[in-house]
Short mmCIF file of C-alpha atoms in Angstrom, two decimals:
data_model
loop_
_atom_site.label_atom_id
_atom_site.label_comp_id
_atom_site.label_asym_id
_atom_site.label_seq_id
_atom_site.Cartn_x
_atom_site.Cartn_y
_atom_site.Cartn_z
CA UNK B 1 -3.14 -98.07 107.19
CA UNK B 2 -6.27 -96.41 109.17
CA UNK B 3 -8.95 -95.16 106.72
CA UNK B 4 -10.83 -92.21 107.96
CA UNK B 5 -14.01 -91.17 106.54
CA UNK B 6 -16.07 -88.84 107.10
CA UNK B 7 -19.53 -87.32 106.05
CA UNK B 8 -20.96 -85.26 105.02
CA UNK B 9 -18.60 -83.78 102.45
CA UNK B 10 -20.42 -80.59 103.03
CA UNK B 11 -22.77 -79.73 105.60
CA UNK B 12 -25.32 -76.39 105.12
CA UNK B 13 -26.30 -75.06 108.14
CA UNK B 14 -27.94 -71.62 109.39
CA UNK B 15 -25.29 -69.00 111.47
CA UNK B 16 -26.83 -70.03 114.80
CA UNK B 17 -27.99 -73.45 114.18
CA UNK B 18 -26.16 -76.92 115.45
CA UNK B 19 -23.84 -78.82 112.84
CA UNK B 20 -22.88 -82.52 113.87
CA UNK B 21 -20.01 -84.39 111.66
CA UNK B 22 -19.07 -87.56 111.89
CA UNK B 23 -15.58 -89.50 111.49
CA UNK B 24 -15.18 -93.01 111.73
CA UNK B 25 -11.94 -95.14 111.15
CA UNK B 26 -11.52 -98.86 109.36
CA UNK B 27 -10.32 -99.71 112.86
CA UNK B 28 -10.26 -99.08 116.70
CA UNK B 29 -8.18 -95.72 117.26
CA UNK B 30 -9.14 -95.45 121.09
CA UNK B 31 -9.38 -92.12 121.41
CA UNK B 32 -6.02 -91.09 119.66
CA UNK B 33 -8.13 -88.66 117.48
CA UNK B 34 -7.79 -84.92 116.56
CA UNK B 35 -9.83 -82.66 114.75
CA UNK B 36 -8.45 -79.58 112.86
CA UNK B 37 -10.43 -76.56 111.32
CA UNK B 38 -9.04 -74.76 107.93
CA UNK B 39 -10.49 -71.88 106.27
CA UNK B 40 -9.61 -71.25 102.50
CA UNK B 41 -6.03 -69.98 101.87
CA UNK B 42 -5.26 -70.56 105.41
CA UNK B 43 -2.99 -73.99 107.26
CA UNK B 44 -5.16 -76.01 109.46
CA UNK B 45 -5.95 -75.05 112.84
CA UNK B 46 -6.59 -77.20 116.05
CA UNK B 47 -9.60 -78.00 117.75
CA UNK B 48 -9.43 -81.14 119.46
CA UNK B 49 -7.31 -83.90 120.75
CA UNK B 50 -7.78 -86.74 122.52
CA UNK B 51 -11.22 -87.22 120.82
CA UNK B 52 -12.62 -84.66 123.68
CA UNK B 53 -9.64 -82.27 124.70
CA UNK B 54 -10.39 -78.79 123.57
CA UNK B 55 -7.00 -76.78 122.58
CA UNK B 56 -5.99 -73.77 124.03
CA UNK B 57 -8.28 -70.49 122.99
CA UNK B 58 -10.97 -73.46 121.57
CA UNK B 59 -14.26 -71.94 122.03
CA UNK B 60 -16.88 -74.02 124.48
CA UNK B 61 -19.26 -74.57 121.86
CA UNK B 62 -16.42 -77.08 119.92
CA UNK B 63 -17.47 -80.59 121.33
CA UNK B 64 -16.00 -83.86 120.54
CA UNK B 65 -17.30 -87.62 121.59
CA UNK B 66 -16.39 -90.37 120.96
CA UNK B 67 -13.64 -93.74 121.02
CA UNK B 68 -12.99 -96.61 119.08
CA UNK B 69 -14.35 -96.39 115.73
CA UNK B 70 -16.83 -93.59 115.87
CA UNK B 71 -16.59 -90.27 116.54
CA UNK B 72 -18.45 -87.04 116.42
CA UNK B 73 -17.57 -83.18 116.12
CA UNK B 74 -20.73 -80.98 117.17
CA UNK B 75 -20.66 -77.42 116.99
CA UNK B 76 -22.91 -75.43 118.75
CA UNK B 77 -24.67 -72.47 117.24
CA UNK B 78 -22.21 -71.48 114.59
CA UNK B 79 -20.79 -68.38 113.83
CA UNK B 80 -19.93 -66.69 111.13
CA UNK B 81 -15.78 -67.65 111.76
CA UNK B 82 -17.07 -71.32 111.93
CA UNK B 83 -17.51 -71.63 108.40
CA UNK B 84 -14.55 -73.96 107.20
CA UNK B 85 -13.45 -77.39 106.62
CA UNK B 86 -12.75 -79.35 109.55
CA UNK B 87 -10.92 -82.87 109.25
CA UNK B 88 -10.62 -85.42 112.00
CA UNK B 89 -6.69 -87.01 112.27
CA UNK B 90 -6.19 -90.56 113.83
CA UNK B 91 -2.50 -91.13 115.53
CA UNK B 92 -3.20 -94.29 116.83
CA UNK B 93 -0.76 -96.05 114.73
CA UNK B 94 1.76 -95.04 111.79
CA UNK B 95 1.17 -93.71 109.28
CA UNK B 96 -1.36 -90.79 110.27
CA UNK B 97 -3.89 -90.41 108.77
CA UNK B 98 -6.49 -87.83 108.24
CA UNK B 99 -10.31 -88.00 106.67
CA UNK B 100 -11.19 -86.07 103.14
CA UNK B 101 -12.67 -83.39 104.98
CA UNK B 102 -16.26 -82.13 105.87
CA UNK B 103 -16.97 -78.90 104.46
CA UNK B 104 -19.40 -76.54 106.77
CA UNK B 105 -21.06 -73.86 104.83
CA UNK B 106 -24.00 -71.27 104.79
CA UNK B 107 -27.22 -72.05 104.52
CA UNK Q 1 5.22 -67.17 120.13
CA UNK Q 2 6.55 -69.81 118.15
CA UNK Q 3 6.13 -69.37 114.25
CA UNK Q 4 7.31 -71.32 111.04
CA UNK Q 5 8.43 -69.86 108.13
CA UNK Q 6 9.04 -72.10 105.08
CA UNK Q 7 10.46 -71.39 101.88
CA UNK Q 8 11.28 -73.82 98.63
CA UNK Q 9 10.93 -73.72 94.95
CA UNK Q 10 7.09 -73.64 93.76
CA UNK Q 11 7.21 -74.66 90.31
CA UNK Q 12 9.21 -78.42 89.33
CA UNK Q 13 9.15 -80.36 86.13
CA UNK Q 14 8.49 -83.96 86.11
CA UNK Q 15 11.09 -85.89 87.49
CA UNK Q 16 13.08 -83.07 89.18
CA UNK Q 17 13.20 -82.87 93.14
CA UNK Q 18 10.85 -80.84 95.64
CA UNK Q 19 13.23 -79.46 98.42
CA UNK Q 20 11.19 -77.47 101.25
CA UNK Q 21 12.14 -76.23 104.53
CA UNK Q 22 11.07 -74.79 107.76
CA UNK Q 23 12.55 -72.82 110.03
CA UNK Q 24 11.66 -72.40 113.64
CA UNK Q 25 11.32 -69.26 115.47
CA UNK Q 26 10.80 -68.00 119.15
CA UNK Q 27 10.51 -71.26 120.84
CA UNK Q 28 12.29 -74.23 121.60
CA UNK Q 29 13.55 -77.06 118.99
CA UNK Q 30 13.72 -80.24 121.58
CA UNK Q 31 10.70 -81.82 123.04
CA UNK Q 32 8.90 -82.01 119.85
CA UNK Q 33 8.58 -83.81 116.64
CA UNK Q 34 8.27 -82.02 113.16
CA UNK Q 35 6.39 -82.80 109.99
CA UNK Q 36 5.47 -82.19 106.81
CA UNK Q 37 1.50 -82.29 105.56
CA UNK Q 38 0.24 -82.18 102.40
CA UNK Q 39 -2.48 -80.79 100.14
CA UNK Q 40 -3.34 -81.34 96.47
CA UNK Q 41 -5.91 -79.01 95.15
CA UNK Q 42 -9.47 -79.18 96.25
CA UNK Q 43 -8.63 -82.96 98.22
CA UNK Q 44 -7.99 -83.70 102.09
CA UNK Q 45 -4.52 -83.65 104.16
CA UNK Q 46 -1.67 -85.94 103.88
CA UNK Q 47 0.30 -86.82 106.40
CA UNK Q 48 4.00 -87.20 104.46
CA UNK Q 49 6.36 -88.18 107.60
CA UNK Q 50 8.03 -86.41 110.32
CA UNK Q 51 11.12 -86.45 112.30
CA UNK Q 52 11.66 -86.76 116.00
CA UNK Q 53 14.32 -84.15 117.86
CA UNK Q 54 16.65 -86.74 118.42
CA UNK Q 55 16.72 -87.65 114.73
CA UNK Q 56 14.42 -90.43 114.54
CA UNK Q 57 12.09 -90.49 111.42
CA UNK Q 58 8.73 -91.75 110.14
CA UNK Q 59 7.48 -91.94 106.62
CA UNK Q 60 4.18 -92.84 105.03
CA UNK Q 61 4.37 -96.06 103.12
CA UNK Q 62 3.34 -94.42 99.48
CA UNK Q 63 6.44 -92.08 99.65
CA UNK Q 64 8.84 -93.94 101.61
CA UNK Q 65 11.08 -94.47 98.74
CA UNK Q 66 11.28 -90.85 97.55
CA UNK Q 67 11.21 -89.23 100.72
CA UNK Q 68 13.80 -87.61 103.03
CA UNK Q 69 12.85 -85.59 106.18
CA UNK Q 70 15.83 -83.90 107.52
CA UNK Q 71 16.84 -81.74 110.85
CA UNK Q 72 19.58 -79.15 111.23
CA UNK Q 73 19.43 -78.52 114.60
CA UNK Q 74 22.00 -75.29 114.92
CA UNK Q 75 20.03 -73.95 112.37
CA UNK Q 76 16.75 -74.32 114.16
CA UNK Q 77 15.28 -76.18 110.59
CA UNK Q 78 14.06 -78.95 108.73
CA UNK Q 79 13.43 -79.92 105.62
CA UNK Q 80 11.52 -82.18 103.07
CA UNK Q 81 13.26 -84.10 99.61
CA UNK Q 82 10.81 -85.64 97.38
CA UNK Q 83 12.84 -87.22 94.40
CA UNK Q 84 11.29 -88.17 90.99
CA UNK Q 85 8.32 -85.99 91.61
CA UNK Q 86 5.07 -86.26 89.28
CA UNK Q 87 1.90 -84.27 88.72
CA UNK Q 88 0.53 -86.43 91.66
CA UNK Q 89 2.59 -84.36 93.78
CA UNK Q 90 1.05 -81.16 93.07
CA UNK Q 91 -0.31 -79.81 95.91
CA UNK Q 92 0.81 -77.10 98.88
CA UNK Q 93 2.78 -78.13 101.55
CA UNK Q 94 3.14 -77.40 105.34
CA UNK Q 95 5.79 -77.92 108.24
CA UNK Q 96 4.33 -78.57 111.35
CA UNK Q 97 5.22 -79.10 114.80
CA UNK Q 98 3.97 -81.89 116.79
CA UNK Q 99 3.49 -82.59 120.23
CA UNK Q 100 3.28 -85.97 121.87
CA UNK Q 101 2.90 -87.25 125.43
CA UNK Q 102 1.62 -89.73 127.60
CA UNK Q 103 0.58 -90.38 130.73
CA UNK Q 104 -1.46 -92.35 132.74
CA UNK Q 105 -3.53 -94.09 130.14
CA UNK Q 106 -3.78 -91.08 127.54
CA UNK Q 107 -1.67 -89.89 124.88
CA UNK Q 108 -1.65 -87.05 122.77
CA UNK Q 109 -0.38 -85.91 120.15
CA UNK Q 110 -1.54 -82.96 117.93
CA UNK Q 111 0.26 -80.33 115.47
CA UNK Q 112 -0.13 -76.90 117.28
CA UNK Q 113 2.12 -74.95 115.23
CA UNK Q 114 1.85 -74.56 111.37
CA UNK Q 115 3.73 -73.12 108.59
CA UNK Q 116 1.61 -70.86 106.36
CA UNK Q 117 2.30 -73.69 103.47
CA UNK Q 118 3.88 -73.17 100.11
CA UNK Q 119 2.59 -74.59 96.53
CA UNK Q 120 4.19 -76.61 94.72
CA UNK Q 121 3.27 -77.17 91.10
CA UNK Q 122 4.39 -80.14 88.95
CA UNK Q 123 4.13 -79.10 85.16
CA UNK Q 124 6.78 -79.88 82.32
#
């Protein structure tokens, strides 16, 4: 099976300022890769497909890069809402798997 | 809008089996696949399995042999069996729906749609 990891477990940041995570997989998942944003209590959300593709009502400042092995999540002067745990999702190949989880929170 | 509503017993004893389901409102049940996700406290997302419209089903390895993902399509549902559960499978549960295509040289596939989850606690 595809191991995702990614880091950091939690990332402090400032309302306003960038936050970059990373998720990498034990092997090439082209760019079959989705991200997903959950806040406490709540299901996850999507943000991404594709590796790049921004869902429908996905705010501009959501980016994603990346192919292969490596692959980034950047989010652009964060607001308040941003504040959540976001997890990157490989469906290159069965099963799916997701990472542990990067938890953004407030500086 | 579609929306999924899921229901099942929150509270097993050790050995005893987790029945969830999900049932799908205001949109369309063909054209999409539907799974069930998975949470234990304070961890990541599991992927458990899902099943196609047409019937067809996918498991992850670690459960394969205690899990049953199951579609009642007049009904507009589907469901998740978990025999022989343990504390391991503490942990709150969603239904999702997925959607897949390809074309050209890109496919997607994402889960757009999401039950509000239920807990399920494994205590004796």
């Amino acid at each position: 099976e595809v191991v995702m990891t990614q880091s950091p477990a939690t990332l402090s940041v400032s309302p306003g300022e960038r936050a970059t995570l990373s998720c990498r997989a034990s092997q090439s998942v082209s760019s079959n890769l989705a991200w997903y944003q959950q806040k406490p209590g709540q299901a996850p959300r999507l943000l991404i497909y594709g590796a790049s593709t921004r869902a429908t009502g996905i705010p501009a400042r959501f980016n994603g890069i990346g192919s292969g092995t490596e692959f980034t999540l950047t989010i652009i002067s964060l607001q308040s809402e941003d504040f959540a745990v976001y997890h990157c999702q490989q469906y290159n190949a069965w099963p799916r798997t997701f990472g542990q989880g990067t938890k953004v929170e407030i500086k | 809008q579609v929306q999924l509503q899921q229901w099942g017993a929150g509270l097993l004893k050790p050995s005893e089996t987790l029945s969830l389901t999900c049932s799908i409102y205001g949109g369309s049940f063909t054209g999409y696949s539907w799974t069930w996700i998975r949470q234990p406290p304070g961890k990541g997302l599991e992927w458990i399995g899902e099943i196609s419209h047409g019937g067809t089903t996918k498991y992850t390895p670690s459960l394969e042999s205690r899990v049953t993902i199951s579609l009642d399509t007049s009904k507009k549902q589907f469901s998740l069996q978990l025999r022989s559960v343990t504390a391991a499978d503490t942990a709150v549960y969603f239904c999702a729906r997925v959607y897949s295509t390809s074309f050209n040289y890109y496919y997607y596939y994402y889960m757009d749609v999401w039950g509000k989850g239920t807990t399920v606690t494994v205590s004796s």
